[in-house]
Structures are given as C-alpha cells and as structure tokens.
Coordinates of C-alpha atoms and ligand atoms in Angstrom, one line a residue:
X21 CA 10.8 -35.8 -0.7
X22 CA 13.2 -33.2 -0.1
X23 CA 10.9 -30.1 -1.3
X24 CA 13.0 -27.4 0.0
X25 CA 16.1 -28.6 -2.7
X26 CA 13.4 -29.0 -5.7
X27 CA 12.3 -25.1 -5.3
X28 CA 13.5 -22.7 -7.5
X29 CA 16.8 -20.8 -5.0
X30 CA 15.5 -17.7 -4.5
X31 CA 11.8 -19.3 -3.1
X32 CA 14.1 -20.7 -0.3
X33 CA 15.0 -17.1 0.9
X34 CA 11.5 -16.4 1.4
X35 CA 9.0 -16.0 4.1
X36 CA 4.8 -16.5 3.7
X37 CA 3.7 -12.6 3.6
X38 CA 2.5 -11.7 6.9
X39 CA -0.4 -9.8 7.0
X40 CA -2.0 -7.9 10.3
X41 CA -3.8 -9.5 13.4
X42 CA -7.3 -10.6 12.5
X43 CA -10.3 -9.6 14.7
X44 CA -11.1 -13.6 15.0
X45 CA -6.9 -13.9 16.3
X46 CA -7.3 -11.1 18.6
X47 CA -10.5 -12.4 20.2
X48 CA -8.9 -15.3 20.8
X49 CA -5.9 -14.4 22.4
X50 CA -7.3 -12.1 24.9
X51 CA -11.0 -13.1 25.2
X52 CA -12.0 -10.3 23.9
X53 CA -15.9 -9.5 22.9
X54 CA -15.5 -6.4 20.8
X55 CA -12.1 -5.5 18.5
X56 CA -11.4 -2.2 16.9
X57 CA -9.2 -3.0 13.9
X58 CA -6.7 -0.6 12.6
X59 CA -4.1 -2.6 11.7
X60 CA -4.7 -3.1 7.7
X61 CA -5.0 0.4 6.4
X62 CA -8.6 -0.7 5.7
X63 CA -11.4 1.4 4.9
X64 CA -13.4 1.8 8.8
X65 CA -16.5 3.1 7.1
X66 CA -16.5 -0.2 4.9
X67 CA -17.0 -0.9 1.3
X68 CA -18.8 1.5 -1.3
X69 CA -22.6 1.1 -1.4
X70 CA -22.5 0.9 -4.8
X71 CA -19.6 -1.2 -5.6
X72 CA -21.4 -4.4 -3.0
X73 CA -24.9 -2.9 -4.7
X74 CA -23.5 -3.5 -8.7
X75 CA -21.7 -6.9 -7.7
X76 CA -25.2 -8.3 -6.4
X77 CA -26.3 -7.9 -10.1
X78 CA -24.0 -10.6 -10.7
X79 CA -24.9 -13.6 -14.0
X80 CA -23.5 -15.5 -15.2
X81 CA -21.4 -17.1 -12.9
X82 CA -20.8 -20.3 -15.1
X83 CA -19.3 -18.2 -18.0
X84 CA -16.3 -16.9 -18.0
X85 CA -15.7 -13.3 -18.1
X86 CA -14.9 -11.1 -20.8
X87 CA -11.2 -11.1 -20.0
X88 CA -10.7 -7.5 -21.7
X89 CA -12.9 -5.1 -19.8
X90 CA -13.0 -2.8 -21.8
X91 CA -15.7 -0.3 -20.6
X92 CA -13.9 -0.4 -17.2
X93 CA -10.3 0.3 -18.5
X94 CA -12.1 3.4 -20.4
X95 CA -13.8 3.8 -17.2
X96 CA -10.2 4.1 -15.1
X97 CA -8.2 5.7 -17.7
X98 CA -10.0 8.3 -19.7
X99 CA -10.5 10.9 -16.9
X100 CA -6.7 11.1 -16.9
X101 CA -6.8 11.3 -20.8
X102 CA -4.8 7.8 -21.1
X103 CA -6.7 4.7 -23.3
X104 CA -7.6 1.4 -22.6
X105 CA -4.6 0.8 -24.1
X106 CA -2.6 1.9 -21.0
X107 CA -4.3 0.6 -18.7
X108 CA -3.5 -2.6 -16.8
X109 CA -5.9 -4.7 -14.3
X110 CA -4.9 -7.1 -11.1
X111 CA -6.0 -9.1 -8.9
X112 CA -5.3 -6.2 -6.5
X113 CA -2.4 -3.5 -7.4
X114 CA 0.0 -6.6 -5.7
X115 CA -0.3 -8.4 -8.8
X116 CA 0.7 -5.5 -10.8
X117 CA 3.2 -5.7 -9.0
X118 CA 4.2 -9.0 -9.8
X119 CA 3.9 -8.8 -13.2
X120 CA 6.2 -6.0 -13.3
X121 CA 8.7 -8.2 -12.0
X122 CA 8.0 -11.1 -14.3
X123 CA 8.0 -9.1 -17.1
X124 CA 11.4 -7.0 -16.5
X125 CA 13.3 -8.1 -13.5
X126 CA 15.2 -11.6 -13.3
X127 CA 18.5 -12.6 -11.8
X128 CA 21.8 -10.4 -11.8
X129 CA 19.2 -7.2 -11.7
X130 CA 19.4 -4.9 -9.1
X131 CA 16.0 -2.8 -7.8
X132 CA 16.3 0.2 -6.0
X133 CA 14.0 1.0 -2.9
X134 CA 13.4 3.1 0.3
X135 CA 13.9 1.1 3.7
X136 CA 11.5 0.7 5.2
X137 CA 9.0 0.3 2.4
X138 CA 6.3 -2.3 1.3
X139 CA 7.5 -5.8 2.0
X140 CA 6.2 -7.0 -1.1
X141 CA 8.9 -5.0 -2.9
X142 CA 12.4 -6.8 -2.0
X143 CA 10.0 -10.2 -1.8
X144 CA 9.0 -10.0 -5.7
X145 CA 12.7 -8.4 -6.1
X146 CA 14.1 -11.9 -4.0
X147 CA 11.6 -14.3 -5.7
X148 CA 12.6 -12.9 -9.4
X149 CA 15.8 -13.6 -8.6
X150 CA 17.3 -10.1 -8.2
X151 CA 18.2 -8.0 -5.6
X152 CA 16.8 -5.6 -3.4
X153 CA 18.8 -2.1 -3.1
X154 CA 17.3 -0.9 0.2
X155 CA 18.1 2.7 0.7
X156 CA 17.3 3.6 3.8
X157 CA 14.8 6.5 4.2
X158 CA 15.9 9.9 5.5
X159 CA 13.3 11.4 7.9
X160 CA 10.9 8.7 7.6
X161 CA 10.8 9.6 3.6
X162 CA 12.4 8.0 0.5
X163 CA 15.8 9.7 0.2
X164 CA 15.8 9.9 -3.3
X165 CA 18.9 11.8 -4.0
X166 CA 20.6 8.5 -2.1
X167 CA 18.4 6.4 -4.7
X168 CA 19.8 7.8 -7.5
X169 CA 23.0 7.4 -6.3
X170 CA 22.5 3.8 -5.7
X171 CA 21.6 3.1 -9.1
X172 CA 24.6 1.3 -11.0
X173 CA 24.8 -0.3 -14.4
X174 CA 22.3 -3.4 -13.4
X175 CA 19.6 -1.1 -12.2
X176 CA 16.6 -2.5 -13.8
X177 CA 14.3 -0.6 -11.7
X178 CA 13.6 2.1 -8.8
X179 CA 10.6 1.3 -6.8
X180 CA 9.0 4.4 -5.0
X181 CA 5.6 3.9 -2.9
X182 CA 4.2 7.4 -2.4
X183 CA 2.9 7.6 -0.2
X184 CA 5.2 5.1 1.8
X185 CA 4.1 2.2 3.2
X186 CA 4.9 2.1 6.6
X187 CA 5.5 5.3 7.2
X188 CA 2.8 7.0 6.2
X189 CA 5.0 9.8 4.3
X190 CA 5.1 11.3 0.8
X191 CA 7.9 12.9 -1.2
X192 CA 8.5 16.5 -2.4
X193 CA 6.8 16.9 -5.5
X194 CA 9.7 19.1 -6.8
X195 CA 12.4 16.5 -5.4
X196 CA 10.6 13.7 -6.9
X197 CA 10.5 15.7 -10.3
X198 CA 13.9 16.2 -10.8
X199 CA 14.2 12.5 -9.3
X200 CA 12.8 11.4 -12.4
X201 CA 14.2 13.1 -14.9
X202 CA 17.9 12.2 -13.3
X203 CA 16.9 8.8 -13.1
X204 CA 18.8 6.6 -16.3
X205 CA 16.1 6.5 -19.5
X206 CA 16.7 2.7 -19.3
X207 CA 16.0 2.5 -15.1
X208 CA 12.7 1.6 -15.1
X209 CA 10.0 3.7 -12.7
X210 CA 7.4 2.4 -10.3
X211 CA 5.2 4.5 -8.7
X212 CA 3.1 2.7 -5.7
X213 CA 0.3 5.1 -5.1
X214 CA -2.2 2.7 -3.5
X215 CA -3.1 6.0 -1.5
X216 CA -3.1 8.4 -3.8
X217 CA -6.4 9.5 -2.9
X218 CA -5.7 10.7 0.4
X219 CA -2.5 12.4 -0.3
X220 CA -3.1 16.7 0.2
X221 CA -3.2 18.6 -2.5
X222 CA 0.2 19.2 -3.5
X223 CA 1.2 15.8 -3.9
X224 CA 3.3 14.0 -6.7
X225 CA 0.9 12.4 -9.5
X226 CA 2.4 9.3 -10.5
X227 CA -0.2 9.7 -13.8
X228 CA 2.0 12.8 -14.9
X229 CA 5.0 10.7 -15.1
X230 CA 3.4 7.8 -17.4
X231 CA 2.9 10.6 -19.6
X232 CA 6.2 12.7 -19.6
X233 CA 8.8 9.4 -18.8
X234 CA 9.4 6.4 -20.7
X235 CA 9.4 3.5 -18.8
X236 CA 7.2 4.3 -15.6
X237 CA 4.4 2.4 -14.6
X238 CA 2.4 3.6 -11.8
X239 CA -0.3 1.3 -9.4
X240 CA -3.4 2.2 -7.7
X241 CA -6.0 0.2 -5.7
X242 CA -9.6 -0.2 -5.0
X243 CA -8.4 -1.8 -1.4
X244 CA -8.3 0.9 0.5
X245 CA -10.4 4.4 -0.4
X246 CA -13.2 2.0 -1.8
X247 CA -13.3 -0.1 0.8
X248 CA -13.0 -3.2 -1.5
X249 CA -9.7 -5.1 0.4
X250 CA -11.3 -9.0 -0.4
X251 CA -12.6 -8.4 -3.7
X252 CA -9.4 -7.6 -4.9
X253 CA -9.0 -5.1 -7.6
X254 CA -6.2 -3.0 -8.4
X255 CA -5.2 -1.2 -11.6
X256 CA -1.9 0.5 -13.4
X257 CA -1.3 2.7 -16.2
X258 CA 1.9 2.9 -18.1
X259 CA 2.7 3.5 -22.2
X260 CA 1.3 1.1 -24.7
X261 CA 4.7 -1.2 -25.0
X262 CA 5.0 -1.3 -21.4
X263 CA 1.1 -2.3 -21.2
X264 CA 1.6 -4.5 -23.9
X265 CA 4.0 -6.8 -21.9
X266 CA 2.9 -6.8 -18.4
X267 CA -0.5 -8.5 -20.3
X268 CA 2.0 -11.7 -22.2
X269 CA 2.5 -12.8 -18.6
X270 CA -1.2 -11.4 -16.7
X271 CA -3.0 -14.9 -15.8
X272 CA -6.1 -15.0 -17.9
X273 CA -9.1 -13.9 -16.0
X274 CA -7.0 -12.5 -13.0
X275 CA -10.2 -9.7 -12.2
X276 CA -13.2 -11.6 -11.4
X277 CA -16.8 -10.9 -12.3
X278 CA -17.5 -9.6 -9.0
X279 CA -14.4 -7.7 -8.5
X280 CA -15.4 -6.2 -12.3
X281 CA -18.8 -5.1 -11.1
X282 CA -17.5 -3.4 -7.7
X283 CA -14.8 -1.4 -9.4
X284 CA -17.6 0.0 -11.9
X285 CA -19.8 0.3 -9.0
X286 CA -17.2 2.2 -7.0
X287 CA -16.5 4.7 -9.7
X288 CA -20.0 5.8 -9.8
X289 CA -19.7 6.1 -5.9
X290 CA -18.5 9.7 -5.3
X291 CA -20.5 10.5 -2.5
X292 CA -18.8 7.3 -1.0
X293 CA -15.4 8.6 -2.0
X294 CA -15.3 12.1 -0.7
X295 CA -17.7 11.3 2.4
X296 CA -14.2 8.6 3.2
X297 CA -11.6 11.0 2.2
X298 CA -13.4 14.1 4.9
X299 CA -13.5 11.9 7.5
X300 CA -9.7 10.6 7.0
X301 CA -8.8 14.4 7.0
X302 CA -10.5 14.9 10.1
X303 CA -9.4 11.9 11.9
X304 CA -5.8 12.7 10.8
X305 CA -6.4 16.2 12.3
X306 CA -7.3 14.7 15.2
X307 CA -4.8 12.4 15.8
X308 CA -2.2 14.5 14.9
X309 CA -3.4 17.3 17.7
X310 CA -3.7 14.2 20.6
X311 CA -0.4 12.4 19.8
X312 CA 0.9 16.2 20.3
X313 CA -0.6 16.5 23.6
X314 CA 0.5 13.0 25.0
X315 CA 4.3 14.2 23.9
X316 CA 4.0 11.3 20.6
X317 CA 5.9 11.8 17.4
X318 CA 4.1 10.7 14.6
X319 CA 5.9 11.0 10.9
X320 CA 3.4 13.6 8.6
X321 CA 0.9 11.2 7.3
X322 CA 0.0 12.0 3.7
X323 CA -2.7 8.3 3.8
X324 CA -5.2 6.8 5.9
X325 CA -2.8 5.5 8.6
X326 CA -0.1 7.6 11.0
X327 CA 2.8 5.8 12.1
X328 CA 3.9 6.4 15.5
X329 CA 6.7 6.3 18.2
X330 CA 6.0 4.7 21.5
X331 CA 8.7 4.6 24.1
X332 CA 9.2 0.8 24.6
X333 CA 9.5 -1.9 22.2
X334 CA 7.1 -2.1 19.2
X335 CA 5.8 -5.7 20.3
X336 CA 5.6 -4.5 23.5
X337 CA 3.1 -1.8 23.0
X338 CA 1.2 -3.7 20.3
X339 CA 0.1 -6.4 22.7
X340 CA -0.9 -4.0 25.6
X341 CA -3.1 -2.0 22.7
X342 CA -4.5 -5.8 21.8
X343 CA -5.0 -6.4 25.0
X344 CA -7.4 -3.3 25.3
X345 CA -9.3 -4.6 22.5
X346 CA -7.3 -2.4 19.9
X347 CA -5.5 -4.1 17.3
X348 CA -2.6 -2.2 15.0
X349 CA 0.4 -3.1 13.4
X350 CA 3.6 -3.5 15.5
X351 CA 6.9 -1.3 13.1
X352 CA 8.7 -4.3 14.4
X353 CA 7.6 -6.6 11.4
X354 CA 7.8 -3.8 8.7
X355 CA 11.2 -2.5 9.6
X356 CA 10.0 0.5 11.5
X357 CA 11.3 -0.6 15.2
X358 CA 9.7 1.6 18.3
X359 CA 7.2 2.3 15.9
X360 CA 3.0 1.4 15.6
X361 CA 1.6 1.8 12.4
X362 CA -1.9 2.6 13.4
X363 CA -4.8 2.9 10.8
X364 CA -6.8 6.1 10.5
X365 CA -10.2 4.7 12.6
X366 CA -14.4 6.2 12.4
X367 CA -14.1 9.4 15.3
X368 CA -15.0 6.9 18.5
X369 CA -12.3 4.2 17.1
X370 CA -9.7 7.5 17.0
X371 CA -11.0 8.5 20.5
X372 CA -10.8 5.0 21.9
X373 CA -7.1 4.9 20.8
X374 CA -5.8 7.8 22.4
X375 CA -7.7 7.1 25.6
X376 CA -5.7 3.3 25.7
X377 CA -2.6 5.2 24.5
X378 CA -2.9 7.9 27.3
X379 CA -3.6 5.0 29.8
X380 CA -0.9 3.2 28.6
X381 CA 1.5 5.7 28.6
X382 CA 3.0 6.5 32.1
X383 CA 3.5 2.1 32.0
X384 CA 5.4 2.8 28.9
X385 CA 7.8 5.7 30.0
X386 CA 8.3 4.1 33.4
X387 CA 9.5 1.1 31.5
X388 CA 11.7 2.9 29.2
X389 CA 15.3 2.9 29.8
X390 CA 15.6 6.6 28.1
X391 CA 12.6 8.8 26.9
X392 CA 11.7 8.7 23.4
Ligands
LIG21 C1 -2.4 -1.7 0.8 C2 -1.3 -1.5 -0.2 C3 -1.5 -1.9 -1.5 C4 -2.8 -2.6 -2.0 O1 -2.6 -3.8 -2.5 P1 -3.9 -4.5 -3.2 O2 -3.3 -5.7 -3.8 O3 -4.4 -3.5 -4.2 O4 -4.9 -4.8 -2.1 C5 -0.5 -1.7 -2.4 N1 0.6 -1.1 -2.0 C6 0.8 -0.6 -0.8 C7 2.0 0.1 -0.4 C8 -0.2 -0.8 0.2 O5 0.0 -0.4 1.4

C-alpha cells in the first residue's frame, strides 16, 4: 500500500521532529560512563520538589480526570488578573501550539516568523497547510520591522518566540510595542515565551499584550523553569473568544492527572523557582565572562541556554564536545550554522564545558580555514 500518496500533501513535506542527543545515545556512541547533558534547555537542578511530591498523591488512576481544571487555571491566571476563562492548557505549550494552528491557520495562509526560530513553527505552519514566512533575524534577534513588512493580505498570523529559540535572544520591549500595535488588527499574535522566566527585568510581557491586543495568544511552559520536561504541561492565555476556540478542537483530557498535580505542585514551589532562576543568572554570568576570555562570541542570552560560535563546522564541534562526555545541540540542525546551542549547566557542568572548549580550541582554529 502506497502510504506516502494516501497522506494528506503537506504531511509528505515533513520530517519526524528531531529532538537532542540522549544520555543513553551518547553513551553508546562513544563508550562513555558519565554524560553532562545540555543539549535540551532542561532544567540541570531537576524537577520541583513539590511538583514530583503532589503527583505521588496521585488516585484515582481508573477515572478520568476532571477535564476543566478549574482551581489550576485560577491557579495560572489570576496572579496576572486574567480568568479561567482565558486560560488554555496542553499537553506541553507544543500543543498550544498546535491548536492554534488548527483553530486559525489552513491552506493559502501565510505565517510570519524569525529564521532561525523554533522548528515547530514552519512544521505546524507546513502541516496546516500554509506557509511559513521566515524572516531572517537581524543580529541573532527577530527583525521585526522586516516582519511587519512581510505581512501581506493572507497573513493569518506572526509568530514571535521571545525569548528565541535557538538563539537565545529577546526583543526590545519598546520595538516589540510598537511591533504590535503596527501589526494588522486581523494578523493574529503569538507570543512563545516558554522562557519567560529567565528573561532580565526589562523584558517584553507577552501577558500585557493579551490584555491591550485583540487577537494575541501568548504560551508558557512548565518544561523548563520547573523542571517538568516529561510530564508535559504547558499553558496559554488569550481573550475569551480566542480561548473559546482553541478548546472546540483541544483533545479531551490532553493534561493528565499527574501532569495536573505537578503544575499545582510547582506553583506552590517558589523556593524551587528562584533557587533555579539565581543559579541560571550566575551560570550565565559565568559563561558569558569565559567565552570572553577564550575569544567566543556568544549572542546575549535572555534564557537558560547561550548560543555560541565555534570556528569550524557545527557537527564538527558537537561530536568532539560528545566525545568529551559533553552533549549540546549542534546550530546545524536548527538553522544556526557554526553555531552550539549549549544549555545553561549546575557550576561544575559550566566549568567542565569551558575546560573541553578551551582544550578543544587550538584543534578548532588550526582547522579553520579563516578565524571566526
Ligand atoms: C522548550 C520550548 C518549548 C516547550 O515546549 P513544551 O511543549 O512546553 O515542553 C516551547 N517553545 C520553545 C521555543 C521552546 O524552546
């Protein structure tokens, strides 16, 4: 049976979603007894105490849950002084995402984006049928006046993930502002903050724009400051009619029980929460002031990863890292060539990373046909 010719066209232009090395795939390859992991933007101190603590009180398991959860949409949206009735809930923010795109985008729509951005983006834009409008970034950050110029009359939506996934960088807040409000009232608005968290102070708030623009809907996740990547557990907030439709088209049940339990666990968990977001600072500090010394760019990092330049192919310098025991994500498969995105590790993963990069180094620029 020819399977390839049933499938809907635009599921023939698609590739499997490729996620980081595993620590099981990079023992294998190269033997290896121990693996540092900072590939997957991953929290390195682990999940929230009391998010695994509250999903061990777990009963039930033969019903099925109450699909509404209410107390923890209050829970999520009240502190920003939204409702429940703004307040969507996924199967991580990636199925937010989705549903955005089964709700509003379909074929002969166009959806503006940065390049290099989350690959998810131009694959929900390509599955729906649509098209991707890849703009590519200025800097290593979302050119937004170039967005905006890139919008025509089948705009359906602008995508912006702030901060930007691969690179690590987040917009003006002023820029972004008048963004917005220059953006056409029918061009629908997402905001991908899925590190909002980490972001310094003066940051955009994708919440603010729910409130003040029609049209916006704006994702956060559990994945990452929580520490929470398996359970899967991701939430959006948008107005009421938007809310209203992403849920005609949410697969019933779509948060589990235990993913329920974490997320109310986790919001108790603010020891958990700043105790991450102190030791991101300071790791960021510190990598910032080593990749200075060794003579490495690395784009601003507004998150819990840095992405930066090496001086030979992407690949290249991925598999030497691996083969040190040290697994991050080669720019090569996000878009970002000569580029590692490198997650944000505990203070003796940071330091074991710039000792393999400093011993990889003279290798590297020996190799190089001109300095980078
Ligand atoms: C990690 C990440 C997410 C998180 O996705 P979940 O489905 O919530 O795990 C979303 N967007 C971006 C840009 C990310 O890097």
């Amino acid at each position: 049976m020819d399977y390839v010719s049933l499938a809907r066209p635009p599921v023939r232009l698609l590739h499997p979603y490729s996620a980081g090395t595993t620590i099981e795939g990079a023992k294998r390859r190269f033997d290896l007894a121990r693996v540092i992991k900072l590939s997957s933007n991953e929290n390195p101190r682990g999940s929230s105490p009391k998010a695994l603590a509250a999903m061990a009180t777990l009963t039930d398991a033969h019903l099925y849950a109450d699909d509404d959860h209410r107390e923890l949409r209050a829970r999520l949206s009240e502190p920003h002084g939204l409702r429940i009735e703004n307040t969507i809930l996924g199967h991580g923010s990636n199925e937010i995402l989705l549903m955005f795109f089964l709700t509003f985008v379909g074929p002969g729509d166009e959806v503006v984006m940065a390049d290099p951005t989350f690959s998810l983006f131009p694959a929900d834009a390509i599955e729906t049928g649509a098209t991707p409008v890849r703009v590519p970034l200025r800097d290593g950050v979302h050119d937004l006046d170039a967005m905006l110029a890139a919008v025509t009359p089948r705009t359906k939506a602008a995508i912006v993930c702030d901060p930007n996934n691969p690179t690590a960088t987040c917009v003006d807040p002023e820029a972004f502002s008048r963004f917005a409000s220059e953006l056409p009232p029918d061009v629908l608005l997402f905001i991908d903050q899925a590190y909002r968290e980490y972001m310094p102070a003066k940051s955009v708030e994708g919440i603010d724009y729910v409130k003040s623009r029609r049209g916006t809907l704006v994702t956060r996740t559990m994945s990452k400051l929580y520490g929470l990547a398996s359970v899967r557990f991701g939430y959006g907030f948008g107005d009421e009619g938007m809310i209203d439709l992403l849920q005609r088209v949410r697969v019933p049940f779509n948060v589990s029980s235990p993913a329920a339990l974490a997320a109310l666990g986790a919001l108790d968990d603010d020891a958990f929460r700043t105790a991450t977001i102190a030791m991101n600072d300071e790791g960021k500090a510190y990598l910032s002031a080593e990749l200075r010394r060794l003579g490495m760019f690395a784009y601003p990092s507004a998150a819990n990863f840095v992405a930066v330049r090496v001086p030979v192919a992407a690949e290249a310098a991925y598999t030497d890292l691996l083969r040190r025991g040290i697994v991050v994500r080669s720019g090569d498969q996000l878009g970002l060539p000569n580029f590692l995105r490198i997650t944000i590790g505990l203070p003796e993963e940071n330091r074991e990373l710039i000792a393999a990069l400093e011993a990889e180094l003279p290798a590297w620029r020996e190799r190089a046909p001109v300095p980078a």
